[in-house]
Tab-separated table of C-alpha atoms and ligand atoms in Angstrom:
chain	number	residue	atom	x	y	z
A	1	UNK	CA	91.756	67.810	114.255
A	2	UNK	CA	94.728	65.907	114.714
A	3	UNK	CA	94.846	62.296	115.552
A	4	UNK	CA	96.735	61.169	119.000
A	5	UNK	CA	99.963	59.430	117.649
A	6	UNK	CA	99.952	59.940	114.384
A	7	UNK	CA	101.810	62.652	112.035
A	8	UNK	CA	99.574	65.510	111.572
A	9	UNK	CA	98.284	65.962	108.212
A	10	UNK	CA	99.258	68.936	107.288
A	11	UNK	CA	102.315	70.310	109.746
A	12	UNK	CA	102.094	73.922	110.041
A	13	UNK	CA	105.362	75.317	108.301
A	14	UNK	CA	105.022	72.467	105.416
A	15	UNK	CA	105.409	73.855	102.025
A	16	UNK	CA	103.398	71.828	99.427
A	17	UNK	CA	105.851	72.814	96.600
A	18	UNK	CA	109.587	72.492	98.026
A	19	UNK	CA	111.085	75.282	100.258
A	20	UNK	CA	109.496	78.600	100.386
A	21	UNK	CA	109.768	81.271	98.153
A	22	UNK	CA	112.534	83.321	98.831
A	23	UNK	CA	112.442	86.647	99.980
A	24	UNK	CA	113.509	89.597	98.323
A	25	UNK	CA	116.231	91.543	100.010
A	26	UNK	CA	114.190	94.531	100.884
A	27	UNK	CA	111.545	92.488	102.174
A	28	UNK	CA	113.723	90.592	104.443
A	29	UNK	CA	115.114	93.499	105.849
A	30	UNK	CA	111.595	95.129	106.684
A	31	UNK	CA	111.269	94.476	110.622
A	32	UNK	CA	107.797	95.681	111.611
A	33	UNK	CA	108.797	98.775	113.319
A	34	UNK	CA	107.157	99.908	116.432
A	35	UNK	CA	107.334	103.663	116.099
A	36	UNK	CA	104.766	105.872	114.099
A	37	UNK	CA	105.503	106.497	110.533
A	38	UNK	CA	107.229	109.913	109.748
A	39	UNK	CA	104.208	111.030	107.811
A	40	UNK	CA	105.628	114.611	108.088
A	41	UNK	CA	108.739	114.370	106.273
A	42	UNK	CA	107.783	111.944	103.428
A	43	UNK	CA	108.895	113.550	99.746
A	44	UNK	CA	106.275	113.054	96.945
A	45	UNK	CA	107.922	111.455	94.558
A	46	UNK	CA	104.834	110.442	92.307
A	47	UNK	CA	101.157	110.126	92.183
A	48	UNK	CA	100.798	106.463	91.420
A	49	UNK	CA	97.065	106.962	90.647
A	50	UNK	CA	93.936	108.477	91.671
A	51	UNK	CA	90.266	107.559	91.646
A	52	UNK	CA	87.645	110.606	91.529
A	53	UNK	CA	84.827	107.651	92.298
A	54	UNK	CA	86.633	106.305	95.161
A	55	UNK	CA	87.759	109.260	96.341
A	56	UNK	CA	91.378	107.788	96.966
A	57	UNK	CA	95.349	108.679	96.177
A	58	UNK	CA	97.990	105.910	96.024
A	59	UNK	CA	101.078	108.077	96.035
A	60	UNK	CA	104.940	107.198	95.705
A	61	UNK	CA	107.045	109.002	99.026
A	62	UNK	CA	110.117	108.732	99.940
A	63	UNK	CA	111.628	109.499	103.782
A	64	UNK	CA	115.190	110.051	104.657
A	65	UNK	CA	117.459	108.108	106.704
A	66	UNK	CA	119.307	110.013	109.387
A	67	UNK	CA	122.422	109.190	107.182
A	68	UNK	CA	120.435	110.965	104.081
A	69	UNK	CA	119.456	107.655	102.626
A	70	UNK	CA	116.046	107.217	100.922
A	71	UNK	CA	113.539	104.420	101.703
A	72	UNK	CA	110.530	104.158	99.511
A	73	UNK	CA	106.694	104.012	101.221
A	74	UNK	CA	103.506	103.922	99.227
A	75	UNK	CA	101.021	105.943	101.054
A	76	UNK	CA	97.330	105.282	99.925
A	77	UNK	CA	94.733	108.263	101.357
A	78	UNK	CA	91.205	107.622	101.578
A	79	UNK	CA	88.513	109.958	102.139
A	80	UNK	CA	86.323	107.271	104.575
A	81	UNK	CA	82.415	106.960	103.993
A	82	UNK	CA	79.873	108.922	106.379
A	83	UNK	CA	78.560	107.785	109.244
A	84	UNK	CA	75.152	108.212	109.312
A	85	UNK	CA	74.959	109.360	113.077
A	86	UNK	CA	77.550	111.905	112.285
A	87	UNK	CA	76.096	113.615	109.836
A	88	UNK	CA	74.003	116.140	112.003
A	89	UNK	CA	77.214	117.155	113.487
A	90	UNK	CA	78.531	117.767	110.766
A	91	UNK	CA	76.055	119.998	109.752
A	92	UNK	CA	75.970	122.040	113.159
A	93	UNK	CA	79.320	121.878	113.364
A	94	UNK	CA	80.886	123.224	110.218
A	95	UNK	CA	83.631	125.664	110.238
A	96	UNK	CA	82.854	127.098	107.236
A	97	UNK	CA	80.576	127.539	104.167
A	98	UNK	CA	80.832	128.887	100.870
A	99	UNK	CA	78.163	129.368	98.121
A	100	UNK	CA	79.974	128.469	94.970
A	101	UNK	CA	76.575	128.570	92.555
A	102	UNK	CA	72.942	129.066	93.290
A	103	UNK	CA	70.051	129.013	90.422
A	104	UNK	CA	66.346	128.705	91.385
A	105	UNK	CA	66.374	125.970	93.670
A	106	UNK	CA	69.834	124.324	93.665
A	107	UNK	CA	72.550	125.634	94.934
A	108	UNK	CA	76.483	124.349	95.765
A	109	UNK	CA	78.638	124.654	98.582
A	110	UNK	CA	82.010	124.198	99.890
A	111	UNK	CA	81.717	122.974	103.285
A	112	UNK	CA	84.528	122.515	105.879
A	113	UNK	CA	83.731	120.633	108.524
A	114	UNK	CA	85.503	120.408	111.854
A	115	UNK	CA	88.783	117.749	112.146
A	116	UNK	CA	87.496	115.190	114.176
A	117	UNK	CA	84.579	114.995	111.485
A	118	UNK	CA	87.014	115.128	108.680
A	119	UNK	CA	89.181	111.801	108.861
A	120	UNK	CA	91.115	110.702	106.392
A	121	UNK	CA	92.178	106.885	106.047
A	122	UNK	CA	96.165	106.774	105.338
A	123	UNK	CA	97.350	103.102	104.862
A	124	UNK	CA	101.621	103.258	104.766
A	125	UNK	CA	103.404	100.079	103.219
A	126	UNK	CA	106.866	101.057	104.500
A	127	UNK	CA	109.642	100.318	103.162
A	128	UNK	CA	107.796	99.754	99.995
A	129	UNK	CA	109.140	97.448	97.299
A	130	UNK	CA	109.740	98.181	94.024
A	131	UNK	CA	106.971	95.640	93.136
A	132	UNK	CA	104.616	97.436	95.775
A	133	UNK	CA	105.322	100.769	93.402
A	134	UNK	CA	104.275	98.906	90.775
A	135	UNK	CA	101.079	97.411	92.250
A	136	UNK	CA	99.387	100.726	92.791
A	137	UNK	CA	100.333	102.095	89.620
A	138	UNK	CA	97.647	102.875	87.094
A	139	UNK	CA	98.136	100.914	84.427
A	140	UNK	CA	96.298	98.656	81.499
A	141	UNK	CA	95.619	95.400	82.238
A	142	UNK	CA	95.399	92.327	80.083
A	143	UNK	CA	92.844	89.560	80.391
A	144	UNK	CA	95.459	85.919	80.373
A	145	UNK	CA	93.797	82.501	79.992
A	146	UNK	CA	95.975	80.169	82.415
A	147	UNK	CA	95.894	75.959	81.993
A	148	UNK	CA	96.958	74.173	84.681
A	149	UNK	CA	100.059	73.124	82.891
A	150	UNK	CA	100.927	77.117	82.067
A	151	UNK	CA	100.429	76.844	85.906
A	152	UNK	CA	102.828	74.463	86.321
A	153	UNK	CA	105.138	75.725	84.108
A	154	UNK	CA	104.711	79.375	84.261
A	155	UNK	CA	103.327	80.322	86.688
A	156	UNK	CA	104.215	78.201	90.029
A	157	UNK	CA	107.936	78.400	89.210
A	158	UNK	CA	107.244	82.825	88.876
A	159	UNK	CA	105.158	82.668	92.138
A	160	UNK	CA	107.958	81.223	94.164
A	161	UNK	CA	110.919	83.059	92.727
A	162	UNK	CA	109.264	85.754	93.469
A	163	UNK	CA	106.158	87.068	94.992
A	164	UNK	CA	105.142	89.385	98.122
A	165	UNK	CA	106.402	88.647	101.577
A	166	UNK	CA	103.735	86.882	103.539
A	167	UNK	CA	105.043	88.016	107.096
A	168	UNK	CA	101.815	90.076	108.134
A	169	UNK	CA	99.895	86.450	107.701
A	170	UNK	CA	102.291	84.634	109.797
A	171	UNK	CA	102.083	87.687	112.238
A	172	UNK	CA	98.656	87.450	112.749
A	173	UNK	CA	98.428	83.698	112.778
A	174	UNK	CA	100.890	83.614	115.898
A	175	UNK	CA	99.141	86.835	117.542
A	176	UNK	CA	102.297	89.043	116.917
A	177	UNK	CA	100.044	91.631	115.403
A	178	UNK	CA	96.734	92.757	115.407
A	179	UNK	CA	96.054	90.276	117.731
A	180	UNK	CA	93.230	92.656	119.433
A	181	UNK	CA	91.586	92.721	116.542
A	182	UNK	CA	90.302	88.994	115.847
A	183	UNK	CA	86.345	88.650	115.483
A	184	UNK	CA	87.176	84.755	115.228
A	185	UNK	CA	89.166	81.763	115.724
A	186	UNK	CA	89.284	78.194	114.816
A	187	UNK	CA	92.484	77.062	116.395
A	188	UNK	CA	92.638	73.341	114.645
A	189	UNK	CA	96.214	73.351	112.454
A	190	UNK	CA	94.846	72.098	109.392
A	191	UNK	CA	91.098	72.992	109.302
A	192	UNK	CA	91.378	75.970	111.176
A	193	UNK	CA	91.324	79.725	110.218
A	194	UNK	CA	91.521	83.185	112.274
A	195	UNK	CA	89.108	86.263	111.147
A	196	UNK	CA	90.167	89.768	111.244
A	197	UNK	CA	88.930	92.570	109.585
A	198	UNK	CA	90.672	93.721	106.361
A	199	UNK	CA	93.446	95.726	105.951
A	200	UNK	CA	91.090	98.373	103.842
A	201	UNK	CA	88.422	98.763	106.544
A	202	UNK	CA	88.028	100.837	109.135
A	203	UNK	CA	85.124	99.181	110.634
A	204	UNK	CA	83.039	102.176	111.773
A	205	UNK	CA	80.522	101.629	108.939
A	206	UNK	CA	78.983	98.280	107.920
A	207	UNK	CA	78.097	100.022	104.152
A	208	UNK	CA	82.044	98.833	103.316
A	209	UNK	CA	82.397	95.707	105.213
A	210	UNK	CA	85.788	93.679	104.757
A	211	UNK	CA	86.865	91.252	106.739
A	212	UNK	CA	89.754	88.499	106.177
A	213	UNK	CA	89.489	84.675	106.884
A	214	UNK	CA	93.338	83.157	107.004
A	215	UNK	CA	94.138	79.788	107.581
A	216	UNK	CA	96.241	78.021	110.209
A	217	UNK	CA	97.988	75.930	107.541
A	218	UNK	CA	100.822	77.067	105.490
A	219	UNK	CA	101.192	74.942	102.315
A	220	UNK	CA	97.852	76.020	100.783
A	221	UNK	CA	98.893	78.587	98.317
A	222	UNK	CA	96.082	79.401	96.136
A	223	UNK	CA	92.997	78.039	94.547
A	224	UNK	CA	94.865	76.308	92.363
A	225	UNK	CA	96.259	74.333	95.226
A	226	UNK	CA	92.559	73.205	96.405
A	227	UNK	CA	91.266	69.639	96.178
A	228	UNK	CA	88.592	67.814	98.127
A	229	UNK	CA	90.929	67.426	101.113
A	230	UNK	CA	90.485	71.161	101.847
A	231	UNK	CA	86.445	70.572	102.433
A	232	UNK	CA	86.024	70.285	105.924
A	233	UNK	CA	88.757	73.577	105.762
A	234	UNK	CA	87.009	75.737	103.661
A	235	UNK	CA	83.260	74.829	105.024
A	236	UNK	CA	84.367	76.145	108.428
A	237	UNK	CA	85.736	79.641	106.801
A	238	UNK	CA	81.617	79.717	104.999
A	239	UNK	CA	80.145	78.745	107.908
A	240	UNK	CA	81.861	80.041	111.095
A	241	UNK	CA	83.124	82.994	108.976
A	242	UNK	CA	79.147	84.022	108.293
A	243	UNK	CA	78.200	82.926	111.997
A	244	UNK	CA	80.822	85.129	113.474
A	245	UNK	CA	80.398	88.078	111.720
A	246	UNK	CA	76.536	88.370	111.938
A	247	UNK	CA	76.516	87.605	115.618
A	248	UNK	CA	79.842	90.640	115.804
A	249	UNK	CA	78.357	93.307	113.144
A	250	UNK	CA	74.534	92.056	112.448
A	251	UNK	CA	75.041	91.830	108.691
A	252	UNK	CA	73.470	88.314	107.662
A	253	UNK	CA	75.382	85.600	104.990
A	254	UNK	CA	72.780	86.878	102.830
A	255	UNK	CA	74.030	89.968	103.159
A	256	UNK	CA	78.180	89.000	102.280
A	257	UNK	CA	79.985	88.058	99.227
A	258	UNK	CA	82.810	85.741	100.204
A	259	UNK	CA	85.189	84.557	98.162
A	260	UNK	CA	88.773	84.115	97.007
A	261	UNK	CA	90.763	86.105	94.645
A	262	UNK	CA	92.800	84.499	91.620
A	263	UNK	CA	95.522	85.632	91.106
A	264	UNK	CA	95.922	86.604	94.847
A	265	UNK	CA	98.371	89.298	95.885
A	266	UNK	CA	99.577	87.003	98.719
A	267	UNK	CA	100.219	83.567	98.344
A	268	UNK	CA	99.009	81.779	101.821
A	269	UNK	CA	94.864	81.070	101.338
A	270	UNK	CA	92.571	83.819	102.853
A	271	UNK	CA	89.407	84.415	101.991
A	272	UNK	CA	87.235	87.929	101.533
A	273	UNK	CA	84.561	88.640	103.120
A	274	UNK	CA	82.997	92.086	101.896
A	275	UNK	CA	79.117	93.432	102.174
A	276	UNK	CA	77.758	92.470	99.492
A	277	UNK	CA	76.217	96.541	98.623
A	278	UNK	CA	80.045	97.260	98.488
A	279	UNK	CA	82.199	97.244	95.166
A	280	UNK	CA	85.065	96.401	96.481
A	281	UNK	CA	88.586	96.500	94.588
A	282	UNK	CA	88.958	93.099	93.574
A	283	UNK	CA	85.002	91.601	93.199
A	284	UNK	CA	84.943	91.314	89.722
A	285	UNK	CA	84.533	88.308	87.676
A	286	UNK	CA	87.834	87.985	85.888
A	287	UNK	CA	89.400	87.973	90.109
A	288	UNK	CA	86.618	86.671	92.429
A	289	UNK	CA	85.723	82.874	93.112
A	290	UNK	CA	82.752	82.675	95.519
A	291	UNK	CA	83.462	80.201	98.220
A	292	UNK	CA	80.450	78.270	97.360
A	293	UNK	CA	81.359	77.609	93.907
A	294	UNK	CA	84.311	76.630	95.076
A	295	UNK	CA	83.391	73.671	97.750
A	296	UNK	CA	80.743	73.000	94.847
A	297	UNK	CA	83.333	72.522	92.114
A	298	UNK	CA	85.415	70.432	94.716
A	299	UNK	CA	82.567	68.399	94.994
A	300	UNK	CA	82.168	67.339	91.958
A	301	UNK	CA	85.301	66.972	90.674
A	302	UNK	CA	88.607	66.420	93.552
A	303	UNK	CA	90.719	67.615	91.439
A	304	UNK	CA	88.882	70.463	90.055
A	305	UNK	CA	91.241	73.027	90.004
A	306	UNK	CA	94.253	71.230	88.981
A	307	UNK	CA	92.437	70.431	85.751
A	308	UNK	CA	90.444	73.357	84.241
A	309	UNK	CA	91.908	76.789	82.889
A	310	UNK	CA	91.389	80.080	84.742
A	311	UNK	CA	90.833	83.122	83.933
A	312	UNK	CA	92.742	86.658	85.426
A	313	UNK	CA	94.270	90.176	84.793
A	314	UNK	CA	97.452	91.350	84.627
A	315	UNK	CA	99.222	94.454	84.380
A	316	UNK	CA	101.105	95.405	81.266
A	317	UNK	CA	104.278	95.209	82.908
A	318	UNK	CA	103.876	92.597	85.284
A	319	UNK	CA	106.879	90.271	84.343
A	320	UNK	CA	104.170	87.464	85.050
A	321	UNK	CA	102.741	88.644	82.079
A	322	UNK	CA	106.375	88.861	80.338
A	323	UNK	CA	106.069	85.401	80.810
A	324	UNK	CA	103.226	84.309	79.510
A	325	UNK	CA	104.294	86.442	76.464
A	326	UNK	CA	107.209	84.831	76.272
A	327	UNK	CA	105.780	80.983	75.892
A	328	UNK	CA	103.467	82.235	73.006
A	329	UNK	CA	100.407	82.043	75.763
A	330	UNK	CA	99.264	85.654	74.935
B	1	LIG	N1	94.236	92.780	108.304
B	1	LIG	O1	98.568	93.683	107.192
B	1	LIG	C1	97.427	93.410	106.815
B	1	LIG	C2	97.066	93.256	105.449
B	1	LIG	N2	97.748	93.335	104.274
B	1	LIG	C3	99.149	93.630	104.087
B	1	LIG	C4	96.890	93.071	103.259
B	1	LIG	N3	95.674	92.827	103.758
B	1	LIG	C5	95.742	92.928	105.111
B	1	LIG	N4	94.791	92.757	106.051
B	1	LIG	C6	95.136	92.911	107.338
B	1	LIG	N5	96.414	93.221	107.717
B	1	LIG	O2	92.135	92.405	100.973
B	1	LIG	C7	94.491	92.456	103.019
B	1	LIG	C8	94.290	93.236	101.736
B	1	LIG	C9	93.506	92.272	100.855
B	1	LIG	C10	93.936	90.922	101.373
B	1	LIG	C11	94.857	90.201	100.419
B	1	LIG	O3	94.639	91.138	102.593
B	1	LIG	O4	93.588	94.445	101.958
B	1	LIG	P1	94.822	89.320	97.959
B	1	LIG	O5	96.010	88.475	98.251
B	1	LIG	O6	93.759	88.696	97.171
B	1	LIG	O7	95.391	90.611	97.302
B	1	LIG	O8	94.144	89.809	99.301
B	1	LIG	P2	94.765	91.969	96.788
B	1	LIG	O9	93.306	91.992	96.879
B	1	LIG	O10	95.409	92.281	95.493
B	1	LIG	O11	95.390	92.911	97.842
B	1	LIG	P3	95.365	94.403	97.992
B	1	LIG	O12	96.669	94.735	98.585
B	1	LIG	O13	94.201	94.821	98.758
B	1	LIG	O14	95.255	95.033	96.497
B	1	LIG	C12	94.022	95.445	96.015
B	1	LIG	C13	94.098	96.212	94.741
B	1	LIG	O15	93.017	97.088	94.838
B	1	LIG	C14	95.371	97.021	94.566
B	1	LIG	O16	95.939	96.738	93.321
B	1	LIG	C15	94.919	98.467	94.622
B	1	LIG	O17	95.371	99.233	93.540
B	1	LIG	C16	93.411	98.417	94.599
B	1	LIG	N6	92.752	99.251	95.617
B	1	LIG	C17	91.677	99.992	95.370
B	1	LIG	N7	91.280	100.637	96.468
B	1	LIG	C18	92.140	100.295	97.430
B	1	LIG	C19	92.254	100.644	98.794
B	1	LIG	N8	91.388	101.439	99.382
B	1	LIG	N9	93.256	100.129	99.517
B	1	LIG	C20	94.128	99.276	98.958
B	1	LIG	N10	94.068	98.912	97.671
B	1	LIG	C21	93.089	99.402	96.907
C-alpha cells in the first residue's frame, strides 16, 4: 500500500510512456448509452465470420439514425452451452420433433425446444469501429517474431497512435459499470486488482469459465511493461484471483488456466482466468503467458521482458503487421 507522506508509487492516471494514446474520433464519441440496443432494425451488412465448432456468428449491422444516418455495430451470436439440469426439460418440453433419418438403430432429429430453453448469447459493440470490423473478420494470420527494440520502435509508438479505447476498464475500475457484478476486490492503487467475470461468459455453466482480473493502476500496459516491481501486483491477481473464485464458483486453481495475452486487444493489464477443460479464443501458445511463468521469469531475471523476443499473430491486414513489413522484420 501506500506510504503516509510520501508520493505514491504508482499514481493512478500515470502513463508510463508519455500522455495516453489518443482516441479515435468514433471512439470518443461513443457515450455508453443507457437504452437497449435496437436489435430489431439492425441491416446485415456482412457476415464477418462463422464457426460451425463454436457454434457462433460475428456479423457486420448497421442501424439508422433518426436523421437516416448509419452507425456501424458488430453483433456476435452465440448458441450458449447446456445446462445440465435443463436438459430434462428440454426433453419434456419440446415443441416439436422431426425424424430427418432413421437406419437400424440410429436415428436424427430436428428438435425445437421451447424459448426460454433456447437462448441465444448476442454480445453488441455499438458504434463499432472500423478496427472492431476488422477484428472479427476471418482472416489469415501471420506468426511475427518481436525484439524488444522492434518493441520500442515498432510497436510502442503503433500501440499508442492507435489502439482500442480502454473506457470499459476505467468504467469498471471506478464502479460506473458492471459494478454488481464483481466476485473480487483488492482496493490498494498499485497492487490492487478488481475481478469480474468476462465479457464472453454468461456464468450459468462452470464448463466455460472466464473471468477477468484488472488492475487498479493505469501505466501497466502489457507484458512487455512487467519487471520485478509488479511482483507483489501480480501474486495477488494468482493468489486472491484463485481464492476468490473457488470459494464463488467451486472450481479449484487446479482446475484454471490464468494467464495474460500478448499481443492484448486492450492495452491496460488484465489477466484471464478460464477453466482449464475450456478452449477458449485466445489460449494458444503463440497468445497465452501463464501467470506463473510470468512471476517465474520476473524472478529470475527483473528485466525479463524488456530483454527477450516474443512471439504473436497477426492478421494479414493489421497495419501492425504493415509495419513490421515495412522495417524488413517479416
Ligand atoms: N467484463 O466490457 C467488457 C469487456 N470487453 C469490452 C472486453 N472484455 C470485457 N469484459 C467485461 N466487460 O477476454 C474482455 C474480453 C477479453 C478481455 C480482453 O476482456 O472478452 P485481450 O485484451 O487480451 O483481448 O482481453 P482479446 O482476447 O483479443 O479480446 P476479445 O475481444 O475477447 O477478442 C477475442 C478474439 O476471439 C476475437 O478476435 C474474436 O474473433 C475471437 N472470439 C472467438 N469467440 C468469441 C466470442 N464468443 N466472443 C468474442 N470473441 C470471440
Amino acid at each position: 500500500g501506500a506510504v503516509p507522506g510520501r508520493p505514491p508509487r504508482c499514481p493512478r492516471a500515470a502513463m508510463a510512456d508519455g500522455p495516453a494514446p489518443k482516441r479515435r474520433r468514433e471512439e470518443a464519441e461513443a457515450a455508453p448509452g443507457d437504452s437497449p440496443f435496437p436489435l430489431g432494425s439492425v441491416r446485415l451488412r456482412r457476415l464477418l465470420r462463422d464457426s460451425a465448432r463454436e457454434k457462433a456468428a460475428f456479423v457486420h449491422g448497421q442501424v439508422a439514425g433518426p436523421s437516416g444516418e448509419e452507425t456501424d455495430a458488430v453483433l456476435i451470436l452465440e448458441k450458449t452451452p447446456f445446462q445440465e439440469e435443463k436438459i430434462e426439460e428440454l426433453l419434456r418440453r419440446h415443441t416439436k420433433l422431426e425424424l430427418q433419418m432413421r437406419n437400424d438403430i440410429y436415428s436424427t432429429y430436428r428438435l425445437y425446444p421451447p424459448p426460454e430453453l433456447s437462448e441465444i448469447k448476442a454480445t453488441v459493440v455499438y458504434p463499432a469501429t472500423e478496427k472492431h470490423l476488422q477484428k472479427y473478420l476471418r482472416q489469415e494470420v501471420h506468426l511475427v517474431r518481436e525484439t524488444w527494440e522492434d518493441y520500442r520502435d515498432i510497436t510502442l509508438p503503433f500501440i499508442q497512435s492507435q489502439s482500442f479505447s480502454i473506457q470499459w476498464v476505467y468504467n469498471i475500475l471506478e464502479k460506473k459499470a458492471e459494478a454488481d457484478r464483481i466476485i473480487h476486490e483488492n482496493p490498494d492503487p498499485c497492487d490492487g486488482f478488481v475481478l469480474v467475470p468476462d465479457f464472453k461468459w454468461n456464468q450459468n455453466q462452470l464448463e466455460d469459465l472466464y473471468l477477468i482480473a484488472l488492475v487498479h493502476r493505469r501505466d501497466v500496459k502489457s507484458l512487455r511493461d512487467l519487471t520485478a516491481e509488479h511482483l507483489p501486483l501480480l501474486r495477488n491477481v494468482l493468489q486472491e484471483g484463485r481464492e476468490a473464485i473457488a470459494k464463488r464458483f467451486g472450481v479449484p486453481g487446479s482446475q484454471l488456466r490464468i494467464y495474460l495475452h500478448y499481443q492484448p486487444s486492450y492495452y491496460h493489464l488484465h489477466v484471464h482466468f478460464t477453466a482449464l477443460g475450456y478452449d477458449a479464443p485466445g489460449s494458444s501458445a503463440e497468445r497465452a503467458h501463464l501467470l506463473e511463468d510470468v512471476v517465474d521469469n520476473l524472478l529470475l531475471d527483473a528485466g525479463y521482458y524488456q530483454k527477450r523476443a516474443l512471439t504473436f499473430a497477426l492478421r494479414a491486414d493489421e497495419p501492425l503487421l504493415k509495419k513490421f513489413q515495412e522495417a524488413g522484420r517479416v
